[in-house]
Amino acid sequence: MRQNVFERAAEFVILKDVVCGETAKERMTELELSGLDAEKLEFMTEDERRKVLEEAGLIPEEYDF
Protein backbone atom coordinates (compact mmCIF):
# COMPACT_ATOMS: atom_id res chain seq x y z
CA MET A 1 0.00 0.00 0.00
CA ARG A 2 1.37 3.38 -0.98
CA GLN A 3 1.44 6.19 1.62
CA ASN A 4 0.36 9.70 0.84
CA VAL A 5 2.40 12.76 1.80
CA PHE A 6 0.57 13.27 5.09
CA GLU A 7 1.04 9.66 6.18
CA ARG A 8 4.77 9.84 5.41
CA ALA A 9 5.09 13.13 7.32
CA ALA A 10 3.28 11.68 10.34
CA GLU A 11 5.49 8.59 10.23
CA PHE A 12 8.60 10.79 10.08
CA VAL A 13 7.51 12.80 13.13
CA ILE A 14 6.77 9.66 15.13
CA LEU A 15 10.05 8.00 14.16
CA LYS A 16 11.99 11.19 14.93
CA ASP A 17 10.43 11.31 18.40
CA VAL A 18 11.30 7.66 19.00
CA VAL A 19 14.89 8.00 17.77
CA CYS A 20 15.59 11.36 19.42
CA GLY A 21 13.67 10.51 22.57
CA GLU A 22 11.69 13.71 22.50
CA THR A 23 7.99 14.21 22.74
CA ALA A 24 6.09 17.35 21.87
CA LYS A 25 5.50 17.97 25.58
CA GLU A 26 9.24 17.80 26.37
CA ARG A 27 9.97 20.40 23.69
CA MET A 28 7.54 22.87 25.23
CA THR A 29 8.88 25.30 27.78
CA GLU A 30 7.53 25.51 31.31
CA LEU A 31 5.87 28.78 30.34
CA GLU A 32 4.02 27.17 27.44
CA LEU A 33 3.02 24.20 29.56
CA SER A 34 1.60 26.66 32.09
CA GLY A 35 -0.39 28.40 29.36
CA LEU A 36 1.75 31.55 29.43
CA ASP A 37 3.17 33.50 26.51
CA ALA A 38 6.75 34.72 27.01
CA GLU A 39 6.23 37.64 24.63
CA LYS A 40 3.25 38.91 26.62
CA LEU A 41 5.17 38.53 29.88
CA GLU A 42 7.94 40.76 28.50
CA PHE A 43 5.52 43.68 28.22
CA MET A 44 4.25 43.38 31.79
CA THR A 45 5.65 45.29 34.72
CA GLU A 46 7.85 43.29 37.06
CA ASP A 47 5.07 43.10 39.67
CA GLU A 48 2.47 41.95 37.14
CA ARG A 49 4.85 39.33 35.75
CA ARG A 50 5.70 38.06 39.25
CA LYS A 51 2.02 37.68 40.11
CA VAL A 52 1.21 35.80 36.88
CA LEU A 53 4.20 33.45 37.28
CA GLU A 54 3.35 32.73 40.91
CA GLU A 55 -0.30 32.05 40.02
CA ALA A 56 0.94 29.57 37.41
CA GLY A 57 2.99 27.80 40.08
CA LEU A 58 6.34 28.97 38.71
CA ILE A 59 9.23 30.63 40.52
CA PRO A 60 9.64 34.19 39.17
CA GLU A 61 13.33 34.36 40.09
CA GLU A 62 14.07 31.55 37.59
CA TYR A 63 13.05 33.76 34.65
CA ASP A 64 14.99 36.65 33.18
CA PHE A 65 12.96 39.11 31.11
PDB file of C-alpha atoms in Angstrom:
ATOM      1  CA  MET A   1       0.000   0.000   0.000  1.00  0.00           C
ATOM      2  CA  ARG A   2       1.365   3.383  -0.975  1.00  0.00           C
ATOM      3  CA  GLN A   3       1.439   6.187   1.619  1.00  0.00           C
ATOM      4  CA  ASN A   4       0.362   9.704   0.840  1.00  0.00           C
ATOM      5  CA  VAL A   5       2.395  12.759   1.799  1.00  0.00           C
ATOM      6  CA  PHE A   6       0.565  13.269   5.089  1.00  0.00           C
ATOM      7  CA  GLU A   7       1.037   9.658   6.178  1.00  0.00           C
ATOM      8  CA  ARG A   8       4.769   9.839   5.407  1.00  0.00           C
ATOM      9  CA  ALA A   9       5.085  13.131   7.318  1.00  0.00           C
ATOM     10  CA  ALA A  10       3.285  11.679  10.340  1.00  0.00           C
ATOM     11  CA  GLU A  11       5.490   8.589  10.233  1.00  0.00           C
ATOM     12  CA  PHE A  12       8.601  10.790  10.084  1.00  0.00           C
ATOM     13  CA  VAL A  13       7.513  12.797  13.126  1.00  0.00           C
ATOM     14  CA  ILE A  14       6.766   9.659  15.127  1.00  0.00           C
ATOM     15  CA  LEU A  15      10.054   7.996  14.161  1.00  0.00           C
ATOM     16  CA  LYS A  16      11.994  11.188  14.931  1.00  0.00           C
ATOM     17  CA  ASP A  17      10.435  11.310  18.396  1.00  0.00           C
ATOM     18  CA  VAL A  18      11.305   7.657  18.995  1.00  0.00           C
ATOM     19  CA  VAL A  19      14.892   8.004  17.765  1.00  0.00           C
ATOM     20  CA  CYS A  20      15.591  11.360  19.424  1.00  0.00           C
ATOM     21  CA  GLY A  21      13.675  10.510  22.574  1.00  0.00           C
ATOM     22  CA  GLU A  22      11.687  13.713  22.497  1.00  0.00           C
ATOM     23  CA  THR A  23       7.986  14.206  22.735  1.00  0.00           C
ATOM     24  CA  ALA A  24       6.092  17.351  21.874  1.00  0.00           C
ATOM     25  CA  LYS A  25       5.504  17.967  25.583  1.00  0.00           C
ATOM     26  CA  GLU A  26       9.243  17.799  26.371  1.00  0.00           C
ATOM     27  CA  ARG A  27       9.975  20.396  23.693  1.00  0.00           C
ATOM     28  CA  MET A  28       7.544  22.875  25.228  1.00  0.00           C
ATOM     29  CA  THR A  29       8.877  25.303  27.777  1.00  0.00           C
ATOM     30  CA  GLU A  30       7.528  25.508  31.307  1.00  0.00           C
ATOM     31  CA  LEU A  31       5.872  28.784  30.343  1.00  0.00           C
ATOM     32  CA  GLU A  32       4.020  27.173  27.438  1.00  0.00           C
ATOM     33  CA  LEU A  33       3.023  24.199  29.557  1.00  0.00           C
ATOM     34  CA  SER A  34       1.599  26.661  32.088  1.00  0.00           C
ATOM     35  CA  GLY A  35      -0.389  28.401  29.359  1.00  0.00           C
ATOM     36  CA  LEU A  36       1.745  31.547  29.432  1.00  0.00           C
ATOM     37  CA  ASP A  37       3.174  33.503  26.510  1.00  0.00           C
ATOM     38  CA  ALA A  38       6.755  34.717  27.010  1.00  0.00           C
ATOM     39  CA  GLU A  39       6.233  37.643  24.630  1.00  0.00           C
ATOM     40  CA  LYS A  40       3.250  38.910  26.622  1.00  0.00           C
ATOM     41  CA  LEU A  41       5.174  38.527  29.878  1.00  0.00           C
ATOM     42  CA  GLU A  42       7.944  40.760  28.505  1.00  0.00           C
ATOM     43  CA  PHE A  43       5.523  43.682  28.221  1.00  0.00           C
ATOM     44  CA  MET A  44       4.247  43.380  31.793  1.00  0.00           C
ATOM     45  CA  THR A  45       5.650  45.291  34.717  1.00  0.00           C
ATOM     46  CA  GLU A  46       7.845  43.294  37.064  1.00  0.00           C
ATOM     47  CA  ASP A  47       5.072  43.105  39.668  1.00  0.00           C
ATOM     48  CA  GLU A  48       2.474  41.951  37.140  1.00  0.00           C
ATOM     49  CA  ARG A  49       4.849  39.328  35.753  1.00  0.00           C
ATOM     50  CA  ARG A  50       5.698  38.062  39.253  1.00  0.00           C
ATOM     51  CA  LYS A  51       2.017  37.677  40.114  1.00  0.00           C
ATOM     52  CA  VAL A  52       1.211  35.804  36.879  1.00  0.00           C
ATOM     53  CA  LEU A  53       4.196  33.450  37.278  1.00  0.00           C
ATOM     54  CA  GLU A  54       3.352  32.729  40.908  1.00  0.00           C
ATOM     55  CA  GLU A  55      -0.297  32.048  40.025  1.00  0.00           C
ATOM     56  CA  ALA A  56       0.940  29.566  37.406  1.00  0.00           C
ATOM     57  CA  GLY A  57       2.987  27.802  40.080  1.00  0.00           C
ATOM     58  CA  LEU A  58       6.338  28.971  38.706  1.00  0.00           C
ATOM     59  CA  ILE A  59       9.234  30.633  40.524  1.00  0.00           C
ATOM     60  CA  PRO A  60       9.639  34.188  39.167  1.00  0.00           C
ATOM     61  CA  GLU A  61      13.334  34.361  40.088  1.00  0.00           C
ATOM     62  CA  GLU A  62      14.072  31.553  37.592  1.00  0.00           C
ATOM     63  CA  TYR A  63      13.050  33.758  34.654  1.00  0.00           C
ATOM     64  CA  ASP A  64      14.991  36.648  33.179  1.00  0.00           C
ATOM     65  CA  PHE A  65      12.956  39.106  31.111  1.00  0.00           C
TER      66      PHE A  65
END
